[in-house]
Tab-separated table of C-alpha atoms in Angstrom:
chain	number	residue	atom	x	y	z
U	1	MET	CA	61.585	138.676	134.706
U	2	ARG	CA	64.233	141.416	134.313
U	3	SER	CA	67.859	140.650	134.751
U	4	PRO	CA	69.760	142.379	137.593
U	5	SER	CA	72.150	143.908	135.123
U	6	ALA	CA	69.306	145.639	133.275
U	7	ALA	CA	67.625	146.956	136.434
U	8	GLN	CA	70.842	148.272	138.019
U	9	PRO	CA	71.341	151.247	135.675
U	10	ARG	CA	67.722	152.360	136.202
U	11	ALA	CA	68.083	152.081	139.974
U	12	LEU	CA	71.256	154.120	139.882
U	13	ALA	CA	69.542	156.694	137.710
U	14	ALA	CA	66.706	156.928	140.214
U	15	VAL	CA	68.962	157.619	143.188
U	16	THR	CA	71.580	159.729	141.386
U	17	PRO	CA	70.746	163.449	141.834
U	18	ALA	CA	70.154	165.480	138.721
U	19	PRO	CA	73.085	167.640	137.714
U	20	ARG	CA	72.872	171.188	139.050
U	21	PRO	CA	72.757	174.020	136.576
U	22	ALA	CA	76.032	175.805	136.119
U	23	ALA	CA	76.410	178.801	138.386
U	24	ALA	CA	76.126	182.132	136.647
U	25	PRO	CA	79.472	183.843	136.243
U	26	ALA	CA	80.277	186.598	138.704
U	27	THR	CA	80.675	189.009	135.803
U	28	SER	CA	77.089	188.469	134.630
U	29	ASN	CA	75.769	188.963	138.165
U	30	TRP	CA	77.722	192.206	138.458
U	31	LEU	CA	76.437	193.438	135.120
U	32	ALA	CA	72.866	192.548	136.074
U	33	ALA	CA	73.160	194.483	139.331
U	34	LEU	CA	74.680	197.407	137.460
U	35	HIS	CA	71.832	197.345	134.953
U	36	ARG	CA	69.269	197.441	137.771
U	37	THR	CA	70.879	200.414	139.531
U	38	VAL	CA	72.200	202.526	136.661
U	39	HIS	CA	69.596	204.218	134.499
U	40	ALA	CA	69.702	206.553	131.541
U	41	ARG	CA	69.455	209.629	133.757
U	42	HIS	CA	72.570	208.552	135.649
U	43	LEU	CA	74.535	208.254	132.426
U	44	ALA	CA	73.217	211.636	131.283
U	45	VAL	CA	74.329	213.291	134.538
U	46	LEU	CA	77.735	211.602	134.331
U	47	ALA	CA	78.221	212.786	130.748
U	48	PHE	CA	77.177	216.312	131.741
U	49	VAL	CA	79.601	216.655	134.667
U	50	LEU	CA	82.461	215.272	132.549
U	51	VAL	CA	81.839	217.615	129.619
U	52	PHE	CA	80.865	220.662	131.698
U	53	PRO	CA	84.359	222.138	132.383
U	54	PHE	CA	85.223	222.041	128.662
U	55	VAL	CA	82.218	224.170	127.659
U	56	ALA	CA	81.960	226.472	130.694
U	57	THR	CA	84.163	229.460	131.408
U	58	PRO	CA	87.033	229.089	133.887
U	59	PHE	CA	85.160	231.340	136.317
U	60	ILE	CA	82.059	229.149	136.307
U	61	THR	CA	84.144	225.973	136.454
U	62	PHE	CA	86.206	227.076	139.442
U	63	GLN	CA	84.042	229.581	141.300
U	64	VAL	CA	80.667	227.850	140.928
U	65	ALA	CA	81.087	224.179	140.013
U	66	ALA	CA	84.172	223.312	142.057
U	67	GLN	CA	82.974	225.267	145.078
U	68	SER	CA	79.582	223.544	144.894
U	69	LEU	CA	81.244	220.128	144.895
U	70	VAL	CA	83.389	221.047	147.922
U	71	LEU	CA	80.525	222.477	149.975
U	72	GLY	CA	78.303	219.597	148.853
U	73	LEU	CA	80.823	217.092	150.170
U	74	ILE	CA	80.872	218.802	153.584
U	75	ALA	CA	77.076	219.012	153.583
U	76	LEU	CA	76.951	215.326	152.618
U	77	SER	CA	78.490	214.489	155.992
U	78	LEU	CA	75.615	216.324	157.678
U	79	THR	CA	73.071	214.657	155.385
U	80	PHE	CA	74.432	211.253	156.360
U	81	LEU	CA	74.251	212.068	160.072
U	82	GLY	CA	70.865	213.765	159.978
U	83	GLY	CA	69.071	211.845	157.265
U	84	TYR	CA	70.214	208.328	158.142
U	85	GLY	CA	71.294	208.676	161.759
U	86	GLY	CA	68.812	211.236	163.057
U	87	MET	CA	71.665	213.361	164.491
U	88	VAL	CA	71.817	216.998	163.394
U	89	SER	CA	75.352	218.262	164.007
U	90	LEU	CA	76.449	221.863	163.586
U	91	ALA	CA	80.106	220.916	163.963
U	92	GLN	CA	80.703	219.532	160.463
U	93	MET	CA	82.263	222.772	159.257
U	94	THR	CA	84.369	222.700	162.406
U	95	VAL	CA	85.693	219.259	161.432
U	96	ALA	CA	86.442	220.581	157.942
U	97	GLY	CA	88.234	223.539	159.518
U	98	ILE	CA	90.298	221.229	161.730
U	99	ALA	CA	91.439	219.364	158.618
U	100	GLY	CA	92.264	222.656	156.913
U	101	TYR	CA	94.255	224.023	159.846
U	102	ALA	CA	96.061	220.697	160.291
U	103	LEU	CA	97.070	220.725	156.618
U	104	ALA	CA	98.230	224.334	156.879
U	105	VAL	CA	100.321	223.674	160.000
U	106	LEU	CA	101.772	220.336	158.909
U	107	GLY	CA	102.234	221.218	155.260
U	108	THR	CA	103.347	224.377	153.496
U	109	SER	CA	101.824	227.769	154.295
U	110	SER	CA	102.898	231.312	155.040
U	111	SER	CA	102.239	233.598	157.986
U	112	GLY	CA	103.915	236.338	159.947
U	113	ALA	CA	105.688	233.673	162.014
U	114	ASP	CA	107.242	230.493	160.692
U	115	ILE	CA	104.494	228.116	161.873
U	116	ALA	CA	104.281	225.539	159.089
U	117	LEU	CA	106.242	222.320	159.537
U	118	ARG	CA	106.517	221.915	155.732
U	119	TRP	CA	105.919	218.184	155.571
U	120	PRO	CA	105.472	216.753	152.062
U	121	TRP	CA	101.871	216.764	150.893
U	122	TRP	CA	101.594	212.970	150.782
U	123	VAL	CA	102.333	212.930	154.525
U	124	ALA	CA	100.508	216.104	155.571
U	125	VAL	CA	97.206	215.251	153.862
U	126	PRO	CA	96.703	211.803	155.491
U	127	PHE	CA	97.678	213.216	158.894
U	128	ALA	CA	95.226	216.102	158.463
U	129	LEU	CA	92.418	213.677	157.558
U	130	PHE	CA	93.300	211.446	160.514
U	131	ILE	CA	93.330	214.343	163.007
U	132	ALA	CA	90.006	215.689	161.764
U	133	THR	CA	88.374	212.247	161.784
U	134	LEU	CA	89.641	211.632	165.308
U	135	CYS	CA	88.215	214.980	166.448
U	136	ALA	CA	84.887	214.115	164.788
U	137	THR	CA	84.857	210.816	166.680
U	138	LEU	CA	85.427	212.661	169.959
U	139	ILE	CA	82.660	215.129	169.101
U	140	GLY	CA	80.362	212.214	168.416
U	141	TRP	CA	81.330	210.499	171.659
U	142	LEU	CA	80.369	213.672	173.545
U	143	SER	CA	77.100	214.343	171.751
U	144	VAL	CA	75.503	210.972	170.931
U	145	ARG	CA	74.109	210.567	174.426
U	146	THR	CA	71.800	213.512	173.777
U	147	GLU	CA	69.008	213.975	171.261
U	148	GLY	CA	67.254	216.766	169.423
U	149	ILE	CA	67.968	220.318	170.458
U	150	TYR	CA	70.588	219.208	172.984
U	151	THR	CA	72.715	217.606	170.254
U	152	ILE	CA	72.459	220.769	168.197
U	153	MET	CA	73.486	222.930	171.159
U	154	ILE	CA	76.464	220.728	172.093
U	155	THR	CA	77.830	220.657	168.541
U	156	LEU	CA	77.216	224.397	168.183
U	157	ALA	CA	79.107	225.038	171.414
U	158	ILE	CA	82.030	222.939	170.151
U	159	GLY	CA	82.055	224.875	166.884
U	160	VAL	CA	82.008	228.249	168.631
U	161	ALA	CA	84.756	227.132	171.027
U	162	PHE	CA	86.983	226.110	168.113
U	163	TYR	CA	86.311	229.440	166.395
U	164	TYR	CA	87.501	231.425	169.410
U	165	LEU	CA	90.459	229.082	169.855
U	166	VAL	CA	91.835	229.761	166.373
U	167	LEU	CA	90.914	233.441	166.651
U	168	GLN	CA	92.884	234.054	169.847
U	169	ASN	CA	95.782	231.634	169.370
U	170	TYR	CA	98.781	233.071	167.516
U	171	SER	CA	101.469	230.504	168.212
U	172	ILE	CA	99.799	227.707	166.210
U	173	PHE	CA	96.910	229.213	164.230
U	174	ASN	CA	98.229	232.795	163.708
U	175	GLY	CA	95.123	234.393	165.177
U	176	PHE	CA	92.651	236.319	163.043
U	177	GLN	CA	95.087	236.519	160.103
U	178	GLY	CA	95.096	232.769	159.659
U	179	LEU	CA	97.471	230.833	157.419
U	180	ARG	CA	97.866	231.645	153.744
U	181	GLU	CA	99.362	230.406	150.479
U	182	ILE	CA	98.073	226.854	150.911
U	183	TYR	CA	97.911	225.361	147.435
U	184	PRO	CA	97.517	221.825	146.109
U	185	PRO	CA	100.737	220.150	144.975
U	186	LYS	CA	101.839	219.843	141.392
U	187	VAL	CA	101.605	216.127	140.650
U	188	PHE	CA	102.206	214.443	137.267
U	189	GLY	CA	103.123	217.852	135.895
U	190	ILE	CA	99.555	219.127	136.476
U	191	GLY	CA	98.757	222.296	138.404
U	192	TRP	CA	95.826	221.039	140.442
U	193	ARG	CA	94.623	224.520	141.351
U	194	ASP	CA	93.926	225.363	137.726
U	195	PRO	CA	90.162	225.450	137.100
U	196	VAL	CA	89.757	222.237	135.083
U	197	PRO	CA	92.144	219.983	137.063
U	198	PHE	CA	90.799	221.244	140.379
U	199	TYR	CA	87.227	220.663	139.179
U	200	PHE	CA	87.991	217.039	138.322
U	201	LEU	CA	89.785	216.570	141.649
U	202	CYS	CA	86.699	217.835	143.481
U	203	LEU	CA	84.432	215.753	141.236
U	204	ALA	CA	86.378	212.570	141.984
U	205	CYS	CA	86.236	213.199	145.752
U	206	ALA	CA	82.534	214.122	145.608
U	207	MET	CA	81.630	211.005	143.623
U	208	ALA	CA	83.673	208.828	145.972
U	209	GLY	CA	81.866	210.309	148.976
U	210	TYR	CA	78.466	209.955	147.308
U	211	PHE	CA	78.915	206.294	146.374
U	212	LEU	CA	80.448	205.551	149.764
U	213	VAL	CA	77.331	206.859	151.511
U	214	LYS	CA	75.077	205.002	149.059
U	215	TRP	CA	76.916	201.774	149.826
U	216	VAL	CA	77.038	202.298	153.600
U	217	VAL	CA	73.308	202.971	153.978
U	218	ARG	CA	72.572	199.620	152.270
U	219	ALA	CA	75.163	197.717	154.285
U	220	PRO	CA	74.255	196.074	157.621
U	221	PHE	CA	75.800	198.994	159.503
U	222	GLY	CA	73.685	201.520	157.615
U	223	VAL	CA	70.490	199.512	158.056
U	224	ALA	CA	71.169	199.241	161.790
U	225	LEU	CA	71.883	202.972	161.954
U	226	GLN	CA	68.542	203.752	160.334
U	227	GLY	CA	66.834	201.408	162.780
U	228	ILE	CA	68.518	203.256	165.651
U	229	ARG	CA	67.302	206.512	164.145
U	230	ASP	CA	63.699	205.271	164.153
U	231	ASN	CA	63.638	203.365	167.466
U	232	PRO	CA	66.851	203.243	169.507
U	233	ARG	CA	65.258	201.382	172.418
U	234	ARG	CA	64.085	198.516	170.251
U	235	MET	CA	67.468	198.261	168.534
U	236	ALA	CA	69.184	198.183	171.918
U	237	ALA	CA	66.806	195.425	173.027
U	238	LEU	CA	67.766	193.462	169.911
U	239	GLY	CA	71.404	193.591	170.969
U	240	TYR	CA	72.747	196.515	168.928
U	241	HIS	CA	75.175	198.907	170.607
U	242	VAL	CA	73.440	202.226	169.981
U	243	VAL	CA	76.263	204.487	171.169
U	244	ALA	CA	78.910	202.621	169.181
U	245	HIS	CA	76.895	202.856	165.959
U	246	ARG	CA	76.311	206.577	166.431
U	247	VAL	CA	79.963	207.285	167.201
U	248	ALA	CA	81.005	205.290	164.130
U	249	ALA	CA	78.571	207.371	162.058
U	250	TYR	CA	80.218	210.534	163.367
U	251	ALA	CA	83.627	209.131	162.420
U	252	LEU	CA	82.528	208.369	158.855
U	253	ALA	CA	80.850	211.753	158.516
U	254	GLY	CA	83.988	213.355	159.902
U	255	LEU	CA	86.092	211.713	157.205
U	256	LEU	CA	83.801	213.143	154.507
U	257	ALA	CA	83.934	216.602	156.086
U	258	ALA	CA	87.726	216.367	156.443
U	259	VAL	CA	88.185	215.650	152.732
U	260	GLY	CA	85.919	218.591	151.981
U	261	GLY	CA	87.947	220.750	154.376
U	262	VAL	CA	91.224	219.955	152.600
U	263	LEU	CA	89.648	220.777	149.238
U	264	LEU	CA	88.151	223.992	150.651
U	265	VAL	CA	91.559	225.157	151.881
U	266	TRP	CA	93.085	224.424	148.474
U	267	TYR	CA	90.188	226.271	146.837
U	268	ASN	CA	90.584	229.404	148.956
U	269	GLY	CA	94.345	229.181	149.262
U	270	LEU	CA	94.064	230.081	152.939
U	271	ILE	CA	92.361	229.234	156.211
U	272	THR	CA	91.192	231.875	158.689
U	273	PRO	CA	88.857	231.942	161.703
U	274	GLY	CA	86.185	233.300	159.368
U	275	SER	CA	86.165	229.945	157.597
U	276	VAL	CA	84.859	228.256	160.765
U	277	SER	CA	82.711	231.072	162.113
U	278	THR	CA	79.146	230.616	163.307
U	279	SER	CA	77.772	231.822	159.975
U	280	TRP	CA	79.491	228.966	158.141
U	281	LEU	CA	78.294	226.436	160.697
U	282	ILE	CA	74.766	227.536	159.815
U	283	ASN	CA	75.478	227.727	156.076
U	284	ILE	CA	76.310	224.018	155.913
U	285	LEU	CA	72.985	223.264	157.593
U	286	VAL	CA	71.250	225.538	155.069
U	287	VAL	CA	72.933	223.716	152.172
U	288	ALA	CA	71.879	220.300	153.490
U	289	VAL	CA	68.285	221.354	154.146
U	290	LEU	CA	67.952	223.152	150.807
U	291	GLY	CA	68.680	220.033	148.821
U	292	GLY	CA	66.874	217.582	151.088
U	293	MET	CA	68.303	215.305	153.744
U	294	ARG	CA	66.660	212.063	152.597
U	295	HIS	CA	69.077	211.353	149.760
U	296	PRO	CA	72.831	211.950	149.368
U	297	ILE	CA	72.406	213.874	146.117
U	298	GLY	CA	70.440	216.524	148.003
U	299	ALA	CA	73.628	217.914	149.558
U	300	PHE	CA	75.058	218.722	146.129
U	301	LEU	CA	71.780	220.184	144.828
U	302	GLY	CA	71.611	222.464	147.845
U	303	ALA	CA	75.250	223.457	147.375
U	304	ILE	CA	74.626	224.434	143.741
U	305	VAL	CA	71.693	226.658	144.708
U	306	PHE	CA	73.602	228.187	147.615
U	307	VAL	CA	76.714	228.968	145.546
U	308	LEU	CA	74.663	230.414	142.676
U	309	LEU	CA	72.817	232.696	145.083
U	310	GLN	CA	76.014	233.646	146.874
U	311	THR	CA	77.778	234.417	143.592
U	312	PHE	CA	75.077	236.226	141.645
U	313	ALA	CA	72.767	237.621	144.345
U	314	ILE	CA	74.896	240.769	144.455
U	315	ASP	CA	73.812	241.480	140.862
U	316	LEU	CA	70.143	241.262	141.855
U	317	ILE	CA	70.106	243.065	145.183
U	318	ASP	CA	72.188	245.566	147.096
U	319	ARG	CA	75.629	244.309	148.136
U	320	GLU	CA	74.851	244.913	151.800
U	321	ARG	CA	71.643	242.888	151.681
U	322	PHE	CA	72.348	239.979	149.362
U	323	ASN	CA	72.063	237.557	152.299
U	324	LEU	CA	68.408	238.597	152.472
U	325	LEU	CA	67.809	236.943	149.098
U	326	ILE	CA	69.553	233.755	150.216
U	327	GLY	CA	67.448	233.666	153.378
U	328	GLY	CA	64.261	234.326	151.392
U	329	VAL	CA	64.920	231.426	149.007
U	330	PHE	CA	65.739	229.150	151.924
U	331	PHE	CA	62.545	230.178	153.731
U	332	ALA	CA	60.386	229.623	150.637
U	333	ILE	CA	61.797	226.160	149.936
U	334	VAL	CA	61.469	225.013	153.547
U	335	LEU	CA	57.973	226.484	153.810
U	336	PHE	CA	56.607	224.736	150.731
U	337	SER	CA	58.728	221.577	150.931
U	338	PRO	CA	60.172	220.379	154.245
U	339	ASP	CA	62.231	217.865	152.233
U	340	GLY	CA	63.936	220.578	150.190
U	341	LEU	CA	64.406	220.545	146.431
U	342	LEU	CA	64.095	216.776	146.282
U	343	GLY	CA	60.716	217.050	147.981
U	344	LEU	CA	59.549	219.593	145.395
U	345	TRP	CA	60.698	217.298	142.590
U	346	ALA	CA	58.943	214.291	144.121
U	347	ALA	CA	55.729	216.272	144.558
U	348	LEU	CA	55.905	217.483	140.948
U	349	ARG	CA	56.435	213.948	139.650
U	350	ALA	CA	53.548	212.661	141.751
U	351	ARG	CA	51.248	215.402	140.482
U	352	LEU	CA	52.176	214.823	136.844
U	353	GLY	CA	51.893	211.055	137.278
U	354	SER	CA	48.397	211.267	138.772
U	355	ARG	CA	46.775	213.426	136.097
U	356	PRO	CA	43.385	211.921	135.130
U	357	GLY	CA	42.807	210.602	131.653
U	358	LEU	CA	46.373	209.388	131.064
U	359	THR	CA	47.347	205.787	130.636
U	360	SER	CA	50.481	204.352	132.184
U	361	ASN	CA	52.255	204.393	128.824
U	362	GLN	CA	51.369	208.056	128.296
U	363	ARG	CA	52.714	208.951	131.744
U	364	ARG	CA	56.097	207.494	130.886
U	365	GLN	CA	56.393	209.667	127.792
U	366	PRO	CA	58.287	212.959	128.298
């Protein structure tokens, strides 16, 4: 017969829970997530965009690369609305123009009349972004109750109305002459309109917008927005406020377009009614569709192609007809790949990956 003192430790051991394994440090979890999402191609692209301005000419750095990043950021706002929200808006360039005009009026600019309020840049820029985002929210509130062609027509009408407003108003917008000599400030002793500094400024804003969209579409708000895109009635039956989600998407897209509008004004050094004309409303749609609206990177791919054609098409075709080449490239890409350049790349990868007679290891080899 066992003594109580000998049995007690075993009984306690039987009822005492086993010690839990130590929780993994937050740093290791973060590194594991980073390892799953960041691949070699991402590091190669990052190294390329960082080294590019030091090996390219100032003309290519400023005229092609920086302009592509700015237009890509504006087109990214349309990609977010159309690709993840199912709302095709032609007013994104209008929102960018509102930010540009607000910066020109509140900040420092020149015109025939003394219109500019000459606020310091660190006050004028946030106010310009706020005004443009607020206008984008109002545009969304007006248009989200429609779908398809009606949304396109409402946003197009708003864009055309703003164009004629700035064209005919001289007291605030200086009419068809616009507002000029709008340059980025000199901060930390750096002239931010010089090709290399301005390129890195645009790159930082473009990367921030890209990763913001990537994060939002995986967040609960982005998942709900995609569900509303696919079946708004079912999402409403599940308790989601469809209108509120769509208006919030317009607000976020408006913020992206507003940042692009400020950069575009600093790039051009001026803002005129031609910057928000109907042709530019369509051009942003062309940029977004060229790259593909199913991934945020498509906006920047489309912008690169558009800027290269716009810059060098004059060398290939008559100056009066260079838009014909741009339209022909756009037509060919849309005809053969409704998902733009990303669709062509996906189709090429699928075709190369399905070649008969290759093993899986051989398909991974370059």
